[in-house]
mmCIF file of C-alpha atoms in Angstrom:
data_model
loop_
_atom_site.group_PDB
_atom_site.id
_atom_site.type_symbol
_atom_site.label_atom_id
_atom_site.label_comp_id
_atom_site.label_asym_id
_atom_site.label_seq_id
_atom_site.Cartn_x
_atom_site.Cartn_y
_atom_site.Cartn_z
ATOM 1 C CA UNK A 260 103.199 86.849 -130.337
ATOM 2 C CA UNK A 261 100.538 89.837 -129.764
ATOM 3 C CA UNK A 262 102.026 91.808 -132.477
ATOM 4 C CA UNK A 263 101.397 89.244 -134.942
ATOM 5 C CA UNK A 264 97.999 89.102 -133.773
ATOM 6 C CA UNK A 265 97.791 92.356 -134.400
ATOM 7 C CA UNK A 266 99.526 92.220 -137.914
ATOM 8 C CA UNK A 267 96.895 89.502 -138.867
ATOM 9 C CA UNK A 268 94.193 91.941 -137.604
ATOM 10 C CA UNK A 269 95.080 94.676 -139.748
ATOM 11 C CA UNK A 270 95.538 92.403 -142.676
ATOM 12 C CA UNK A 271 91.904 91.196 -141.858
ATOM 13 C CA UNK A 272 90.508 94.861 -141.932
ATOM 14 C CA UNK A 273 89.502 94.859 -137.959
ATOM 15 C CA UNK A 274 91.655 98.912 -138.170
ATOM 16 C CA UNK A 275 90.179 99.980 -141.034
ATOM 17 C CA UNK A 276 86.593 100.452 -139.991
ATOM 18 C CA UNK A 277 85.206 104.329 -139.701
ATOM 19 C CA UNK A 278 82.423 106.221 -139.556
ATOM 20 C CA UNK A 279 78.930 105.020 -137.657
ATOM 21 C CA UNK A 280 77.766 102.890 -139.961
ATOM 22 C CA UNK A 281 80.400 100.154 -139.557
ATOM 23 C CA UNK A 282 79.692 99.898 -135.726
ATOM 24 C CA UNK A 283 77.511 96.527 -136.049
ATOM 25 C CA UNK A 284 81.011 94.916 -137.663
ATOM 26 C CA UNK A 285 83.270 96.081 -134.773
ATOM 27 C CA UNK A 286 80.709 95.069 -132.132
ATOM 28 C CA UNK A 287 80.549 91.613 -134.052
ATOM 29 C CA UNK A 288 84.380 91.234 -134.041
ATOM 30 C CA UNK A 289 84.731 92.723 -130.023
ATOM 31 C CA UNK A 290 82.490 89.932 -129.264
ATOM 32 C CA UNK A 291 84.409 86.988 -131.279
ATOM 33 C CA UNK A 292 87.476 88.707 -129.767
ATOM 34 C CA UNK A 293 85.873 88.569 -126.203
ATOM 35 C CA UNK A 294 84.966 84.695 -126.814
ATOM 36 C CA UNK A 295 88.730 84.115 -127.659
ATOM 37 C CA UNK A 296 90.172 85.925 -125.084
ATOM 38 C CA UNK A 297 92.024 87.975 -127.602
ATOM 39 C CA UNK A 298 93.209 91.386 -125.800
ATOM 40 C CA UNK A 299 93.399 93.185 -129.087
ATOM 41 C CA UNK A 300 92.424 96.857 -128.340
ATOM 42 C CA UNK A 301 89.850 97.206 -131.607
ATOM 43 C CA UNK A 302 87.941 99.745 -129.971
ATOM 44 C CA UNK A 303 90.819 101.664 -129.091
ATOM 45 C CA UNK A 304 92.252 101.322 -132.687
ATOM 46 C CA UNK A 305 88.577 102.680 -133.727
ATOM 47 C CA UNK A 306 88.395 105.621 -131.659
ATOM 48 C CA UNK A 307 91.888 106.634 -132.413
ATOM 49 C CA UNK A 308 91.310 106.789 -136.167
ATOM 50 C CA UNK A 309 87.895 108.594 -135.158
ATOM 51 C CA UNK A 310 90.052 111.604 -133.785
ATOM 52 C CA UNK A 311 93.806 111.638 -135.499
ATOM 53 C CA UNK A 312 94.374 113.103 -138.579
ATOM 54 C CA UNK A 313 95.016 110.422 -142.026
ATOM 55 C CA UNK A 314 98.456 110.081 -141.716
ATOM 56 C CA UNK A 315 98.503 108.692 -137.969
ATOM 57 C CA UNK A 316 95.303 106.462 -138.677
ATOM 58 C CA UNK A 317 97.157 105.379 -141.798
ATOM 59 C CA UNK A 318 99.546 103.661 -139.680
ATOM 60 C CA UNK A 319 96.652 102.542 -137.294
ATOM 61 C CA UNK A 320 95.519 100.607 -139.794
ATOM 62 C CA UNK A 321 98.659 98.897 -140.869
ATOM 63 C CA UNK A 322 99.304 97.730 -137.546
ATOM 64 C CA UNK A 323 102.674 99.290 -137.379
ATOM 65 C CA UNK A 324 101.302 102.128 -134.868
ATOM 66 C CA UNK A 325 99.884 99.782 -131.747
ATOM 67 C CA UNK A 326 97.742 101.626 -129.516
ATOM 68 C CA UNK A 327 95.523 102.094 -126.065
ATOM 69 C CA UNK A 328 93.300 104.918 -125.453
ATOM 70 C CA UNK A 329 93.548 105.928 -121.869
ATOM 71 C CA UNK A 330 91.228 108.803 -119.794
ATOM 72 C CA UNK A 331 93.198 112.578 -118.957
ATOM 73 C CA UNK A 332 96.676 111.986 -116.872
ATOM 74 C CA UNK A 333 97.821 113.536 -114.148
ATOM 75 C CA UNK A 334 101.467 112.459 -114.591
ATOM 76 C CA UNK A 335 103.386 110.738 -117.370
ATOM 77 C CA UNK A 336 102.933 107.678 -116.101
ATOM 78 C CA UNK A 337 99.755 105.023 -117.401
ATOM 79 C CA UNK A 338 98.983 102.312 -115.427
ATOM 80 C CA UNK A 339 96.203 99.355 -116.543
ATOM 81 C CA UNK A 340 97.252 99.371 -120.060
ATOM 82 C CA UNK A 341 96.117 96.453 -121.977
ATOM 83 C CA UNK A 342 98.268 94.337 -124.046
ATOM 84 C CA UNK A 343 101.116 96.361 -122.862
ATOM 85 C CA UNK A 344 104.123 94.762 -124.449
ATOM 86 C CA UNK A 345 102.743 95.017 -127.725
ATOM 87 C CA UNK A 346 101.684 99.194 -127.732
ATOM 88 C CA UNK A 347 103.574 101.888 -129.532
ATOM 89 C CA UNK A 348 101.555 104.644 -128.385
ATOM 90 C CA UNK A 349 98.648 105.979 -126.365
ATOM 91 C CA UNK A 350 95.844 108.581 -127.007
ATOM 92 C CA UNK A 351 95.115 110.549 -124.385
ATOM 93 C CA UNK A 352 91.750 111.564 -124.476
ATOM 94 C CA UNK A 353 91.008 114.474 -122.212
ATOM 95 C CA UNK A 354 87.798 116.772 -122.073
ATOM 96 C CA UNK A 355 87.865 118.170 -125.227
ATOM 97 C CA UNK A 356 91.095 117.635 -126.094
ATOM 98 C CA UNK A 357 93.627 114.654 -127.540
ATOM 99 C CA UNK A 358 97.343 113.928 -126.960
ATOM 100 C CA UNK A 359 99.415 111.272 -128.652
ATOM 101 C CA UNK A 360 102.364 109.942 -127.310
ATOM 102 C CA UNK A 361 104.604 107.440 -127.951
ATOM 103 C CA UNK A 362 104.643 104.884 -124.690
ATOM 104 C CA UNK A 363 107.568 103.129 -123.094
ATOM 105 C CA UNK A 364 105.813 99.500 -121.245
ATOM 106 C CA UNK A 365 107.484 99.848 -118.019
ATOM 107 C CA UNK A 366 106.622 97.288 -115.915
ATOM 108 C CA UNK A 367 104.054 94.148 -116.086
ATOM 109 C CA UNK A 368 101.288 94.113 -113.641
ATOM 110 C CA UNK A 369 101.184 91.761 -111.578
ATOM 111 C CA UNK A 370 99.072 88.723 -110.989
ATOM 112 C CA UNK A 371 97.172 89.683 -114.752
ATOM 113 C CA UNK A 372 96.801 87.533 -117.474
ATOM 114 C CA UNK A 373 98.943 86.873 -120.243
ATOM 115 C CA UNK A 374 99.732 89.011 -122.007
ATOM 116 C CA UNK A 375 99.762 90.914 -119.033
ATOM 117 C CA UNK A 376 98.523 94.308 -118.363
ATOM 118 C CA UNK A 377 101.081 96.711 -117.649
ATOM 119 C CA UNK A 378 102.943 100.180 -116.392
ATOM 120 C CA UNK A 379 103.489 102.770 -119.322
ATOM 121 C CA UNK A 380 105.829 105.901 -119.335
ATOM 122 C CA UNK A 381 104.421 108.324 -121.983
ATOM 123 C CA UNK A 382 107.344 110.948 -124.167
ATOM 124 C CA UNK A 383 106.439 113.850 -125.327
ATOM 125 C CA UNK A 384 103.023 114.296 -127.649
ATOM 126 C CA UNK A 385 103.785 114.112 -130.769
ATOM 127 C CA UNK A 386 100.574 115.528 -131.975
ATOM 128 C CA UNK A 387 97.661 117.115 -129.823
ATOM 129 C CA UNK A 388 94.292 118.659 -130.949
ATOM 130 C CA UNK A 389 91.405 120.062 -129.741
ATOM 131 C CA UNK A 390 87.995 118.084 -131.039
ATOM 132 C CA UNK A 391 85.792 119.234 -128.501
ATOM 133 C CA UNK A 392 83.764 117.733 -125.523
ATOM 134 C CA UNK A 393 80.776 116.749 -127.978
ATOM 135 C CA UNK A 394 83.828 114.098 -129.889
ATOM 136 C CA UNK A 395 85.814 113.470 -127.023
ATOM 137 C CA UNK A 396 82.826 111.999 -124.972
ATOM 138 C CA UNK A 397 81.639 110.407 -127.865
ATOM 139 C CA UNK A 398 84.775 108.445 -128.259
ATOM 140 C CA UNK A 399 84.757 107.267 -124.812
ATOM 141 C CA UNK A 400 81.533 106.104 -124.872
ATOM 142 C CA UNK A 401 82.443 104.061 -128.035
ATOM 143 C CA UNK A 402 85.424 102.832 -126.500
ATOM 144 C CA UNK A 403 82.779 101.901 -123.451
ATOM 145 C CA UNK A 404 80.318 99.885 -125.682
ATOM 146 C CA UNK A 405 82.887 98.107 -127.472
ATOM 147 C CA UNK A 406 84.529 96.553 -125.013
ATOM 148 C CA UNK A 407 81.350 96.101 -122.816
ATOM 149 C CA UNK A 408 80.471 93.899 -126.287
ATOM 150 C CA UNK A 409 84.183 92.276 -125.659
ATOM 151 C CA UNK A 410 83.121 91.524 -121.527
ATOM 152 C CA UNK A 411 79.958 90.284 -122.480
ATOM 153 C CA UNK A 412 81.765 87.961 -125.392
ATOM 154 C CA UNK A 413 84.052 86.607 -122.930
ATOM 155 C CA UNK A 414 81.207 85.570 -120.640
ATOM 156 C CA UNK A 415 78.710 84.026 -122.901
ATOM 157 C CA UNK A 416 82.344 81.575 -123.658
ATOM 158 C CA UNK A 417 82.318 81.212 -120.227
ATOM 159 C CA UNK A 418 78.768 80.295 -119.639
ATOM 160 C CA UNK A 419 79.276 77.596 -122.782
ATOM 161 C CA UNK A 420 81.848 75.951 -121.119
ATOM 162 C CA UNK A 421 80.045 75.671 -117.545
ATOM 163 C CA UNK A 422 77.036 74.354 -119.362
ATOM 164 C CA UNK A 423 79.641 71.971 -121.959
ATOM 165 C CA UNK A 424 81.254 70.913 -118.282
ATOM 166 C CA UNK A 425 77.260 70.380 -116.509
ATOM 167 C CA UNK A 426 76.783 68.254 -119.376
ATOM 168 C CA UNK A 427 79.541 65.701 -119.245
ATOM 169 C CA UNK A 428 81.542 65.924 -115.377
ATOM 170 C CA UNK A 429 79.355 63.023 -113.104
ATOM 171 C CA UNK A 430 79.841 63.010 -109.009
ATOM 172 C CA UNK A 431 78.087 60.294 -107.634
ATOM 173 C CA UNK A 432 77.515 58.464 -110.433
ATOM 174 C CA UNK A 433 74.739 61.016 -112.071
ATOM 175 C CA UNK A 434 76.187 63.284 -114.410
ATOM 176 C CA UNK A 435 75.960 67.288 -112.917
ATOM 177 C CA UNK A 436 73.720 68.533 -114.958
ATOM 178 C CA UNK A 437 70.745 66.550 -113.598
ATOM 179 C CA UNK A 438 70.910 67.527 -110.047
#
């Protein structure tokens, strides 16, 4: 299951890395996680310990708290979310300003992948704080690179398998790959 994915992450270390210098490690394991098709949110377990105090990123890094990091809301409602049936909670991260809350997966969305992407209701926050515009846009444009890393992961996978297929699938009696 996705939470034992997770579980095996955090035993691994993949929560647990902070502070600028350990980017070239989580842009090394978005990519391996982009080339599996693994929908583990690392980035978003990054950021979040970036902006919540010890105790919450504590439990980040366990892998008992399961997050997504999502722009400002309008409503309680989060749609998109990523690896929805595993989460716990979301970070809202605003201009300026952060909200946790603990997220209810409402609904799968349709015609995504497995695990499939899905409807969240958010409860109350149970802990908000203001960081400032210089942090918050900081965190979303490490949230940005990291799974840019992930997208481009995925692809190069792809690419090795249309090149693995070019290689070996014939059609009129020449293999592909020499048309």
């Amino acid at each position: 299951s996705l939470e034992q994915v997770w579980l095996l992450g955090a035993k691994a270390g993949w929560f647990e890395l902070d502070g600028d210098g350990s980017v070239p490690a989580l842009l090394a394991i978005a990519d391996s996680l982009g080339r599996a098709a693994c929908p583990v949110p690392v980035a978003d377990a990054y950021v979040a310990t970036r902006l919540l105090p010890d105790e919450f990123a504590d439990e980040i890094r366990r892998g008992t708290w399961r997050l997504a990091v999502v722009p400002m809301l309008t409503n309680n409602e989060v749609r998109g979310l990523e690896a929805a049936s595993a989460l716990t909670h979301v970070l809202v991260v605003g201009h300026g300003s952060v909200d946790l809350h603990p997220v209810r997966v409402t609904a799968a969305e349709p015609g995504t992948a497995r695990p499939e992407w899905g409807r969240g209701e958010l409860g109350t926050p149970v802990w908000s704080a203001d960081p400032g515009v210089a942090a918050t846009d900081a965190a979303r444009t490490q949230l940005r690179l990291v799974l840019a890393t992930r997208a481009a992961g995925g692809a190069a996978r792809l690419h090795d398998l249309a090149v693995a297929h070019a290689r070996t699938r014939e059609q009129f009696g020449r293999v592909i790959g020499t048309f």
